[in-house]
Amino acid sequence: MADSVMTARLVVKELAQVQGVYATFMPKPIAGVNGSGMHIHQSLFQGENNAFFDEDDEHYLSEVGRKFIAGLLRHAPEITVVTNQWVNSYKRLVPGYEAPAYVSWSHVNRADLVRVPSYKPGYESSMRVEYRAPDPACNPYLAFSVMLAAGMKGIQEDYPAPLPIAENAASMSEAQRQALGIKTLPTSLGHAISLAEDSELLREALGDQIFPSFIQNKRREWGEYCSQVTNYEIEHYLQRL
């Protein structure tokens, strides 16, 4: 699957170049409009059977599926540095632009981090979990690895799944989110690095060679960004201060 993502990126860029235009997978190239996401749909199978499907559940979601969701939610803050690995990634993960900013899940709301699409009778194999944080500029090999590791950790360690929310988390007050135990995703690359650097899950998923190198590279990128003076600062502060 990661190979397919990389192939699709290459083909899109090559075809765009032939047409005299440039295709970008930058998460948030234009301020004030929705960014570019790469929602990942995940299922687990035991032989021919979808482990996420349960015909006796009201929403046809099995206990295995709920524990997988619990794993994704618990480890979401620390894996975000991989699924959203660039400075620009965090310009997309803000409320109001159909991208998740809070760690929550639901069956219908498209603003949550995790969504379980509606089941269509007769299509048990299509029962799946949609993880909505990643953007198309991520490294899919690493991103798929950490998402799977998080979900499997929830199954292996029997994480209790929180209840799905019916209301948009972004429209709630901070007090309401706190009452429901809804956390926030990292708000910057620097924030994401701080949550990831001591993560045992990331070290296990990425290995002792890739994990420290990845964190070191991200620290360097964040440091370079923080040393820049942006157009925003010039426009808002130069004449005022």
Coordinates of N, CA and C in Angstrom, one line a residue:
M1 N 0.8 -1.2 0.0 CA 0.0 0.0 0.0 C 0.9 1.3 0.0
A2 N 1.9 1.3 0.8 CA 2.8 2.4 0.8 C 3.5 2.6 -0.5
D3 N 3.8 1.5 -1.2 CA 4.4 1.6 -2.5 C 3.4 2.3 -3.5
S4 N 2.1 1.9 -3.3 CA 1.1 2.5 -4.2 C 1.0 4.0 -4.0
V5 N 1.1 4.5 -2.7 CA 1.0 5.9 -2.4 C 2.2 6.6 -3.1
M6 N 3.4 6.1 -2.9 CA 4.5 6.7 -3.5 C 4.4 6.8 -5.1
T7 N 3.9 5.7 -5.6 CA 3.7 5.6 -7.1 C 2.7 6.7 -7.5
A8 N 1.6 6.8 -6.8 CA 0.6 7.8 -7.2 C 1.1 9.2 -7.1
R9 N 1.9 9.5 -6.1 CA 2.5 10.8 -6.0 C 3.4 11.1 -7.2
L10 N 4.2 10.2 -7.6 CA 5.2 10.3 -8.7 C 4.4 10.5 -10.0
V11 N 3.4 9.7 -10.2 CA 2.6 9.8 -11.5 C 1.9 11.1 -11.6
V12 N 1.3 11.6 -10.5 CA 0.6 12.9 -10.5 C 1.5 14.0 -10.8
K13 N 2.7 14.0 -10.1 CA 3.7 15.1 -10.4 C 4.2 15.1 -11.8
E14 N 4.4 13.9 -12.3 CA 4.9 13.8 -13.7 C 3.9 14.2 -14.7
L15 N 2.6 13.8 -14.5 CA 1.6 14.2 -15.5 C 1.3 15.7 -15.4
A16 N 1.4 16.3 -14.2 CA 1.2 17.7 -14.0 C 2.3 18.5 -14.8
Q17 N 3.6 18.0 -14.6 CA 4.7 18.7 -15.3 C 4.5 18.6 -16.8
V18 N 4.0 17.5 -17.4 CA 3.7 17.4 -18.8 C 2.8 18.5 -19.2
Q19 N 1.8 18.8 -18.4 CA 0.8 19.8 -18.7 C 1.2 21.2 -18.4
G20 N 2.5 21.4 -17.9 CA 3.0 22.7 -17.6 C 2.5 23.3 -16.3
V21 N 2.1 22.5 -15.4 CA 1.7 22.9 -14.1 C 2.5 22.1 -13.0
Y22 N 2.3 22.5 -11.7 CA 3.0 21.8 -10.7 C 2.0 21.3 -9.7
A23 N 2.1 20.0 -9.4 CA 1.3 19.3 -8.4 C 2.0 19.3 -7.1
T24 N 1.3 19.7 -6.0 CA 2.0 19.6 -4.7 C 1.1 18.8 -3.7
F25 N 1.8 18.2 -2.8 CA 1.1 17.4 -1.7 C 1.3 18.1 -0.4
M26 N 1.6 19.4 -0.5 CA 1.8 20.2 0.7 C 0.5 20.2 1.5
P27 N 0.5 20.0 2.8 CA -0.7 19.9 3.6 C -1.6 21.1 3.6
K28 N -1.0 22.3 3.7 CA -1.8 23.5 3.7 C -1.1 24.6 2.9
P29 N -1.3 24.5 1.6 CA -0.6 25.5 0.7 C -1.3 26.9 0.7
I30 N -2.6 26.9 1.0 CA -3.3 28.2 0.9 C -4.0 28.4 2.3
A31 N -3.8 29.6 2.9 CA -4.5 29.9 4.1 C -5.9 30.2 3.9
G32 N -6.7 29.8 4.9 CA -8.2 30.2 4.9 C -9.0 29.2 4.1
V33 N -8.5 28.1 3.6 CA -9.3 27.1 2.9 C -8.9 25.7 3.5
N34 N -9.7 24.7 3.2 CA -9.3 23.4 3.7 C -8.0 22.9 3.2
G35 N -7.2 22.2 4.0 CA -5.9 21.7 3.5 C -6.1 20.3 2.8
S36 N -5.0 19.7 2.6 CA -5.0 18.4 1.9 C -4.7 17.3 2.9
G37 N -5.6 16.4 3.1 CA -5.5 15.3 4.0 C -5.3 14.0 3.2
M38 N -4.9 13.0 4.0 CA -4.8 11.6 3.4 C -5.4 10.7 4.5
H39 N -6.7 10.6 4.4 CA -7.5 9.7 5.4 C -7.2 8.3 5.1
I40 N -6.8 7.6 6.2 CA -6.4 6.2 6.0 C -7.5 5.2 6.6
H41 N -8.0 4.4 5.7 CA -9.0 3.4 6.1 C -8.3 2.1 6.4
Q42 N -8.6 1.5 7.6 CA -7.9 0.3 8.1 C -8.9 -0.8 8.5
S43 N -8.6 -2.0 8.2 CA -9.3 -3.2 8.7 C -8.3 -4.3 9.0
L44 N -8.8 -5.2 9.9 CA -8.0 -6.4 10.2 C -8.8 -7.6 9.8
F45 N -8.1 -8.6 9.2 CA -8.8 -9.8 8.8 C -8.2 -11.0 9.5
Q46 N -9.1 -12.0 9.9 CA -8.6 -13.3 10.3 C -9.1 -14.3 9.3
G47 N -8.1 -14.6 8.4 CA -8.5 -15.5 7.3 C -9.3 -14.6 6.3
E48 N -10.5 -15.1 6.0 CA -11.4 -14.4 5.2 C -12.4 -13.4 5.9
N49 N -12.3 -13.4 7.2 CA -13.3 -12.7 8.0 C -12.7 -11.4 8.5
N50 N -13.6 -10.3 8.4 CA -13.2 -9.0 8.9 C -13.3 -9.0 10.4
A51 N -12.2 -8.8 11.1 CA -12.2 -8.8 12.5 C -12.9 -7.6 13.1
F52 N -13.2 -6.6 12.3 CA -13.9 -5.4 12.8 C -15.4 -5.5 12.7
F53 N -15.9 -6.6 12.1 CA -17.3 -6.7 11.9 C -18.0 -7.6 13.0
D54 N -19.1 -7.1 13.5 CA -19.9 -7.9 14.4 C -21.4 -7.7 14.1
E55 N -22.0 -8.7 13.6 CA -23.4 -8.5 13.2 C -24.4 -8.3 14.3
D56 N -24.0 -8.6 15.6 CA -24.8 -8.4 16.7 C -24.7 -7.0 17.3
D57 N -23.7 -6.2 16.9 CA -23.5 -4.8 17.4 C -24.5 -3.9 16.7
E58 N -24.9 -2.9 17.4 CA -25.8 -1.9 16.8 C -25.2 -1.2 15.6
H59 N -23.9 -1.0 15.6 CA -23.2 -0.3 14.5 C -22.3 -1.3 13.7
Y60 N -22.5 -2.6 14.1 CA -21.7 -3.6 13.4 C -20.2 -3.6 13.6
L61 N -19.8 -2.9 14.7 CA -18.4 -2.8 15.0 C -18.1 -3.7 16.2
S62 N -17.1 -4.6 15.9 CA -16.7 -5.6 16.9 C -15.9 -5.0 18.1
E63 N -15.8 -5.8 19.1 CA -15.0 -5.4 20.2 C -13.5 -5.3 19.8
V64 N -13.0 -6.1 18.9 CA -11.7 -5.9 18.4 C -11.5 -4.6 17.7
G65 N -12.5 -4.2 16.9 CA -12.5 -2.9 16.3 C -12.4 -1.7 17.3
R66 N -13.2 -1.9 18.4 CA -13.2 -0.8 19.4 C -11.9 -0.7 20.1
K67 N -11.3 -1.8 20.4 CA -10.0 -1.8 21.0 C -8.9 -1.2 20.1
F68 N -9.0 -1.5 18.8 CA -8.1 -0.9 17.8 C -8.3 0.6 17.8
I69 N -9.5 1.1 17.8 CA -9.8 2.5 17.9 C -9.2 3.1 19.2
A70 N -9.3 2.4 20.3 CA -8.8 2.8 21.6 C -7.3 3.0 21.5
G71 N -6.6 2.1 20.8 CA -5.2 2.2 20.7 C -4.8 3.4 19.8
L72 N -5.5 3.7 18.8 CA -5.3 4.8 17.9 C -5.4 6.1 18.7
L73 N -6.5 6.2 19.5 CA -6.8 7.4 20.3 C -5.8 7.6 21.4
R74 N -5.4 6.6 22.1 CA -4.5 6.7 23.2 C -3.1 7.2 22.7
H75 N -2.7 6.7 21.6 CA -1.3 7.0 21.1 C -1.3 8.0 20.0
A76 N -2.4 8.6 19.7 CA -2.5 9.6 18.6 C -1.5 10.8 18.9
P77 N -1.5 11.4 20.1 CA -0.6 12.5 20.2 C 0.9 12.2 19.9
E78 N 1.3 11.0 20.3 CA 2.8 10.7 20.1 C 3.1 10.3 18.7
I79 N 2.1 9.7 17.9 CA 2.4 9.3 16.6 C 2.2 10.4 15.5
T80 N 1.6 11.5 16.0 CA 1.3 12.6 15.0 C 2.6 13.1 14.4
V81 N 3.7 13.1 15.0 CA 5.0 13.6 14.4 C 5.3 12.8 13.2
V82 N 4.8 11.5 13.1 CA 5.1 10.7 11.9 C 4.0 10.9 10.9
T83 N 2.7 10.9 11.3 CA 1.6 11.0 10.3 C 1.5 12.4 9.8
N84 N 2.1 13.4 10.5 CA 2.1 14.8 10.1 C 3.4 15.4 10.4
Q85 N 4.4 15.1 9.5 CA 5.8 15.3 9.9 C 6.4 16.6 9.5
W86 N 5.7 17.5 9.0 CA 6.3 18.8 8.5 C 5.7 20.0 9.3
V87 N 6.5 21.1 9.3 CA 6.0 22.3 9.9 C 4.6 22.7 9.4
N88 N 4.5 22.6 8.1 CA 3.2 23.0 7.5 C 2.1 22.1 7.8
S89 N 2.3 20.9 8.2 CA 1.3 19.9 8.6 C 0.3 20.5 9.6
Y90 N 0.9 21.3 10.5 CA 0.1 21.7 11.7 C -0.8 23.0 11.4
K91 N -0.5 23.6 10.2 CA -1.4 24.6 9.7 C -2.7 24.0 9.3
R92 N -2.7 22.7 8.9 CA -4.0 22.0 8.5 C -4.8 21.5 9.7
L93 N -4.1 21.1 10.8 CA -4.8 20.5 11.9 C -5.3 21.6 12.9
V94 N -6.2 22.4 12.4 CA -6.9 23.4 13.2 C -8.4 23.3 13.0
P95 N -9.2 23.7 14.0 CA -10.6 23.6 13.9 C -11.2 24.5 12.8
G96 N -12.2 24.0 12.1 CA -12.9 24.8 11.1 C -12.6 24.5 9.7
Y97 N -11.7 23.6 9.5 CA -11.3 23.3 8.1 C -11.4 21.8 7.8
E98 N -12.3 21.1 8.4 CA -12.6 19.7 8.1 C -11.4 18.8 8.3
A99 N -10.6 19.2 9.3 CA -9.4 18.4 9.7 C -9.5 18.2 11.2
P100 N -9.1 17.1 11.7 CA -9.2 16.8 13.1 C -8.2 17.7 13.9
A101 N -8.6 18.2 15.0 CA -7.7 18.9 16.0 C -7.8 18.3 17.4
Y102 N -8.9 17.4 17.6 CA -9.1 16.8 18.9 C -9.1 15.3 18.7
V103 N -8.8 14.6 19.9 CA -8.7 13.2 19.9 C -10.0 12.6 20.3
S104 N -10.8 12.3 19.3 CA -12.2 11.8 19.5 C -12.6 10.9 18.3
W105 N -13.7 10.1 18.5 CA -14.1 9.3 17.4 C -15.7 9.3 17.4
S106 N -16.2 8.9 16.3 CA -17.6 8.9 16.1 C -18.0 8.0 14.9
H107 N -19.3 7.8 14.7 CA -19.8 7.0 13.6 C -20.1 7.9 12.4
V108 N -20.4 9.1 12.6 CA -20.9 9.9 11.5 C -20.2 11.3 11.3
N109 N -19.6 11.8 12.4 CA -19.0 13.2 12.3 C -17.7 13.1 11.5
R110 N -17.6 14.0 10.5 CA -16.4 14.0 9.7 C -15.3 14.9 10.2
A111 N -15.5 15.5 11.4 CA -14.5 16.3 12.0 C -13.7 15.6 13.1
D112 N -14.0 14.4 13.4 CA -13.3 13.6 14.4 C -12.0 13.0 13.9
L113 N -11.2 12.7 14.8 CA -9.9 12.0 14.4 C -10.1 10.7 13.8
V114 N -11.0 9.9 14.4 CA -11.4 8.6 14.0 C -12.9 8.5 13.7
R115 N -13.2 8.0 12.5 CA -14.6 7.8 12.1 C -14.8 6.4 11.6
V116 N -15.9 5.8 12.0 CA -16.3 4.5 11.5 C -17.4 4.7 10.4
P117 N -17.0 4.5 9.2 CA -18.0 4.7 8.1 C -19.2 3.7 8.3
S118 N -20.4 4.1 7.8 CA -21.6 3.3 7.9 C -21.4 2.0 7.2
Y119 N -22.0 1.0 7.8 CA -21.9 -0.4 7.2 C -23.0 -0.6 6.2
K120 N -22.7 -1.2 5.1 CA -23.7 -1.5 4.0 C -24.0 -3.0 4.1
P121 N -25.2 -3.3 4.3 CA -25.6 -4.8 4.4 C -25.1 -5.6 3.3
G122 N -24.4 -6.7 3.6 CA -23.9 -7.6 2.6 C -22.5 -7.3 2.3
Y123 N -21.9 -6.3 2.9 CA -20.5 -5.9 2.6 C -19.7 -5.9 3.9
E124 N -19.7 -7.1 4.6 CA -19.0 -7.2 5.8 C -17.5 -6.9 5.7
S125 N -16.9 -7.2 4.6 CA -15.5 -6.9 4.4 C -15.1 -5.5 4.3
S126 N -16.2 -4.6 4.1 CA -15.9 -3.2 4.0 C -15.9 -2.5 5.4
M127 N -16.2 -3.2 6.5 CA -16.2 -2.6 7.8 C -14.8 -2.1 8.1
R128 N -14.7 -0.8 8.5 CA -13.3 -0.3 8.6 C -13.3 0.9 9.6
V129 N -12.1 1.3 9.9 CA -11.8 2.5 10.7 C -11.1 3.5 9.9
E130 N -11.5 4.7 9.9 CA -10.9 5.8 9.2 C -10.1 6.7 10.1
Y131 N -8.8 6.8 9.9 CA -8.0 7.7 10.7 C -7.7 8.9 9.9
R132 N -8.1 10.1 10.3 CA -8.2 11.3 9.5 C -7.1 12.3 9.7
A133 N -6.1 12.1 10.5 CA -5.1 13.0 10.7 C -4.0 13.1 9.6
P134 N -3.6 12.0 9.1 CA -2.4 12.1 8.2 C -2.6 13.0 7.0
D135 N -1.5 13.5 6.5 CA -1.6 14.3 5.3 C -0.7 13.6 4.2
P136 N -0.9 14.0 2.9 CA -0.3 13.2 1.8 C 1.2 13.5 1.7
A137 N 1.8 14.3 2.5 CA 3.2 14.6 2.5 C 4.0 13.7 3.4
C138 N 3.3 12.9 4.2 CA 3.9 12.0 5.2 C 4.7 10.9 4.5
N139 N 5.6 10.3 5.2 CA 6.2 9.0 4.7 C 5.3 7.9 5.0
P140 N 4.7 7.3 3.9 CA 3.6 6.3 4.2 C 4.1 5.0 4.8
Y141 N 5.4 4.7 4.6 CA 5.9 3.5 5.2 C 6.0 3.6 6.7
L142 N 6.4 4.8 7.2 CA 6.5 5.0 8.6 C 5.1 5.3 9.2
A143 N 4.3 6.0 8.5 CA 2.9 6.4 9.0 C 2.1 5.1 9.2
F144 N 2.1 4.3 8.1 CA 1.3 3.0 8.2 C 1.8 2.2 9.4
S145 N 3.1 2.1 9.6 CA 3.7 1.3 10.7 C 3.2 1.8 12.0
V146 N 3.2 3.1 12.3 CA 2.9 3.6 13.6 C 1.4 3.5 13.9
M147 N 0.6 3.7 12.8 CA -0.9 3.6 13.0 C -1.2 2.1 13.4
L148 N -0.6 1.2 12.6 CA -0.9 -0.2 12.9 C -0.4 -0.6 14.3
A149 N 0.8 -0.1 14.7 CA 1.3 -0.4 16.0 C 0.4 0.1 17.1
A150 N -0.1 1.3 16.9 CA -1.0 1.9 17.9 C -2.3 1.1 18.1
G151 N -2.9 0.8 16.9 CA -4.2 0.0 17.0 C -4.0 -1.4 17.6
M152 N -2.9 -2.0 17.2 CA -2.6 -3.4 17.7 C -2.3 -3.3 19.2
K153 N -1.7 -2.3 19.7 CA -1.4 -2.1 21.1 C -2.7 -2.1 21.9
G154 N -3.7 -1.4 21.3 CA -5.0 -1.4 22.0 C -5.6 -2.8 22.1
I155 N -5.5 -3.6 21.1 CA -6.0 -5.0 21.1 C -5.2 -5.8 22.1
Q156 N -3.9 -5.8 22.0 CA -3.0 -6.6 22.8 C -3.1 -6.3 24.3
E157 N -3.3 -5.1 24.6 CA -3.3 -4.7 26.0 C -4.7 -4.4 26.5
D158 N -5.7 -4.7 25.7 CA -7.1 -4.6 26.1 C -7.5 -3.2 26.5
Y159 N -7.1 -2.2 25.7 CA -7.5 -0.9 26.1 C -9.0 -0.7 26.1
P160 N -9.6 0.0 27.1 CA -11.0 0.3 27.0 C -11.3 1.4 26.0
A161 N -12.3 1.2 25.1 CA -12.6 2.2 24.2 C -13.5 3.2 24.8
P162 N -13.2 4.5 24.6 CA -14.1 5.6 25.1 C -15.4 5.6 24.2
L163 N -16.4 6.2 24.7 CA -17.7 6.2 24.0 C -17.5 7.2 22.8
P164 N -18.2 6.8 21.7 CA -18.1 7.8 20.5 C -18.9 9.0 20.9
I165 N -18.6 10.1 20.3 CA -19.3 11.4 20.5 C -20.2 11.7 19.4
A166 N -21.4 12.2 19.7 CA -22.3 12.6 18.7 C -22.2 14.0 18.2
E167 N -21.6 14.8 19.0 CA -21.4 16.3 18.7 C -20.0 16.6 18.2
N168 N -19.9 17.6 17.4 CA -18.6 18.0 16.9 C -17.7 18.5 18.0
A169 N -16.6 17.9 18.2 CA -15.7 18.3 19.3 C -15.3 19.7 19.2
A170 N -15.1 20.2 17.9 CA -14.6 21.5 17.7 C -15.7 22.6 18.1
S171 N -16.9 22.2 18.2 CA -18.0 23.1 18.6 C -18.2 23.1 20.1
M172 N -17.6 22.2 20.8 CA -17.8 22.2 22.2 C -16.9 23.2 22.9
S173 N -17.3 23.6 24.1 CA -16.4 24.5 24.9 C -15.3 23.6 25.5
E174 N -14.2 24.3 25.9 CA -13.1 23.6 26.5 C -13.5 22.8 27.7
A175 N -14.5 23.3 28.5 CA -15.0 22.6 29.7 C -15.7 21.3 29.3
Q176 N -16.5 21.4 28.2 CA -17.2 20.2 27.7 C -16.2 19.1 27.3
R177 N -15.2 19.6 26.5 CA -14.2 18.6 26.1 C -13.4 17.9 27.3
Q178 N -13.1 18.8 28.2 CA -12.4 18.2 29.4 C -13.3 17.2 30.2
A179 N -14.6 17.5 30.3 CA -15.5 16.6 31.0 C -15.6 15.3 30.3
L180 N -15.4 15.3 28.9 CA -15.5 14.0 28.2 C -14.2 13.4 28.0
G181 N -13.1 14.0 28.5 CA -11.8 13.4 28.4 C -11.2 13.6 27.0
I182 N -11.6 14.6 26.2 CA -11.2 14.7 24.8 C -9.9 15.6 24.8
K183 N -8.8 15.0 24.4 CA -7.5 15.7 24.3 C -7.3 16.4 23.0
T184 N -6.3 17.1 22.8 CA -6.0 17.8 21.6 C -4.8 17.1 20.9
L185 N -4.8 17.2 19.6 CA -3.6 16.8 18.9 C -2.5 17.8 19.0
P186 N -1.2 17.5 18.8 CA -0.2 18.5 18.8 C -0.5 19.7 17.9
T187 N -0.2 20.9 18.4 CA -0.5 22.1 17.6 C 0.6 22.6 16.8
S188 N 1.8 22.0 16.9 CA 3.0 22.4 16.1 C 3.9 21.3 16.0
L189 N 4.9 21.3 15.1 CA 5.9 20.3 15.0 C 6.7 20.2 16.2
G190 N 7.0 21.3 16.8 CA 7.8 21.3 18.1 C 7.0 20.6 19.2
H191 N 5.7 20.8 19.3 CA 4.8 20.2 20.3 C 4.8 18.7 20.0
A192 N 4.7 18.3 18.7 CA 4.6 16.9 18.4 C 5.9 16.2 18.7
I193 N 7.1 16.8 18.5 CA 8.4 16.2 18.8 C 8.5 15.9 20.3
S194 N 8.0 16.9 21.1 CA 8.1 16.8 22.6 C 7.3 15.6 23.1
L195 N 6.2 15.3 22.4 CA 5.3 14.2 22.8 C 5.8 12.9 22.3
A196 N 6.7 12.9 21.3 CA 7.1 11.7 20.6 C 8.5 11.2 21.1
E197 N 9.3 12.1 21.6 CA 10.7 11.7 21.8 C 10.9 10.6 22.9
D198 N 10.0 10.5 23.8 CA 10.1 9.4 24.8 C 9.1 8.3 24.6
S199 N 8.6 8.2 23.4 CA 7.5 7.2 23.1 C 8.1 5.8 22.9
E200 N 7.8 4.9 23.7 CA 8.2 3.5 23.6 C 7.5 2.9 22.4
L201 N 6.3 3.3 22.1 CA 5.5 2.7 21.0 C 6.2 3.1 19.7
L202 N 6.7 4.3 19.5 CA 7.4 4.8 18.3 C 8.7 4.0 18.2
R203 N 9.4 3.9 19.3 CA 10.7 3.2 19.2 C 10.5 1.7 18.8
E204 N 9.5 1.1 19.3 CA 9.2 -0.3 18.9 C 8.8 -0.4 17.5
A205 N 8.0 0.5 17.0 CA 7.4 0.5 15.6 C 8.5 0.8 14.6
L206 N 9.3 1.8 14.9 CA 10.3 2.3 13.9 C 11.7 1.7 14.0
G207 N 12.0 1.2 15.2 CA 13.3 0.5 15.4 C 14.3 1.5 16.0
D208 N 15.4 0.9 16.6 CA 16.4 1.7 17.3 C 17.2 2.6 16.4
Q209 N 17.2 2.3 15.1 CA 18.0 3.1 14.1 C 17.2 4.2 13.6
I210 N 16.0 3.9 13.1 CA 15.2 4.9 12.4 C 14.6 6.0 13.4
F211 N 14.2 5.5 14.6 CA 13.5 6.4 15.5 C 14.4 7.6 16.0
P212 N 15.6 7.3 16.5 CA 16.4 8.5 16.9 C 16.8 9.4 15.8
S213 N 17.0 8.8 14.6 CA 17.4 9.6 13.4 C 16.2 10.5 13.0
F214 N 15.0 9.9 13.0 CA 13.8 10.7 12.6 C 13.6 11.9 13.6
I215 N 13.7 11.6 14.9 CA 13.5 12.7 15.9 C 14.6 13.8 15.7
Q216 N 15.8 13.3 15.5 CA 16.9 14.3 15.3 C 16.7 15.2 14.1
N217 N 16.2 14.6 13.0 CA 15.9 15.4 11.8 C 14.8 16.3 12.0
K218 N 13.8 15.9 12.7 CA 12.6 16.8 13.0 C 13.0 17.9 13.9
R219 N 13.9 17.7 14.9 CA 14.3 18.7 15.8 C 15.1 19.8 15.0
R220 N 15.9 19.3 14.0 CA 16.7 20.3 13.2 C 15.7 21.1 12.3
E221 N 14.7 20.5 11.7 CA 13.8 21.2 10.9 C 13.0 22.3 11.8
W222 N 12.6 21.9 12.9 CA 11.9 22.8 13.8 C 12.7 24.0 14.2
G223 N 14.0 23.7 14.5 CA 14.9 24.7 14.9 C 15.1 25.7 13.8
E224 N 15.3 25.2 12.5 CA 15.4 26.1 11.4 C 14.2 27.0 11.2
Y225 N 13.0 26.4 11.4 CA 11.8 27.2 11.2 C 11.7 28.3 12.2
C226 N 12.0 27.9 13.5 CA 11.9 28.9 14.6 C 12.8 30.1 14.4
S227 N 13.9 29.9 13.6 CA 14.9 31.0 13.4 C 14.5 31.9 12.3
Q228 N 13.4 31.6 11.6 CA 12.9 32.4 10.5 C 12.1 33.5 10.9
V229 N 12.1 34.7 10.2 CA 11.2 35.8 10.4 C 10.2 35.7 9.3
T230 N 8.9 35.5 9.6 CA 7.9 35.3 8.6 C 7.2 36.6 8.1
N231 N 6.5 36.4 7.0 CA 5.8 37.6 6.5 C 4.7 38.1 7.5
Y232 N 4.2 37.1 8.2 CA 3.2 37.5 9.3 C 3.8 38.5 10.3
E233 N 5.0 38.2 10.7 CA 5.6 39.0 11.7 C 6.0 40.4 11.1
I234 N 6.4 40.4 9.9 CA 6.8 41.7 9.3 C 5.5 42.6 9.1
E235 N 4.4 41.9 8.6 CA 3.2 42.7 8.4 C 2.6 43.2 9.7
H236 N 2.6 42.4 10.7 CA 1.9 42.8 12.0 C 2.8 43.5 13.0
Y237 N 4.1 43.4 12.9 CA 4.9 44.0 14.0 C 5.9 45.1 13.5
L238 N 6.3 45.1 12.3 CA 7.3 46.0 11.8 C 7.0 47.5 12.1
Q239 N 5.8 47.9 11.8 CA 5.5 49.3 12.0 C 4.9 49.6 13.3
R240 N 4.3 48.5 13.9 CA 3.6 48.7 15.2 C 4.6 48.8 16.4
L241 N 5.7 48.0 16.3 CA 6.6 47.9 17.5 C 7.8 48.9 17.4

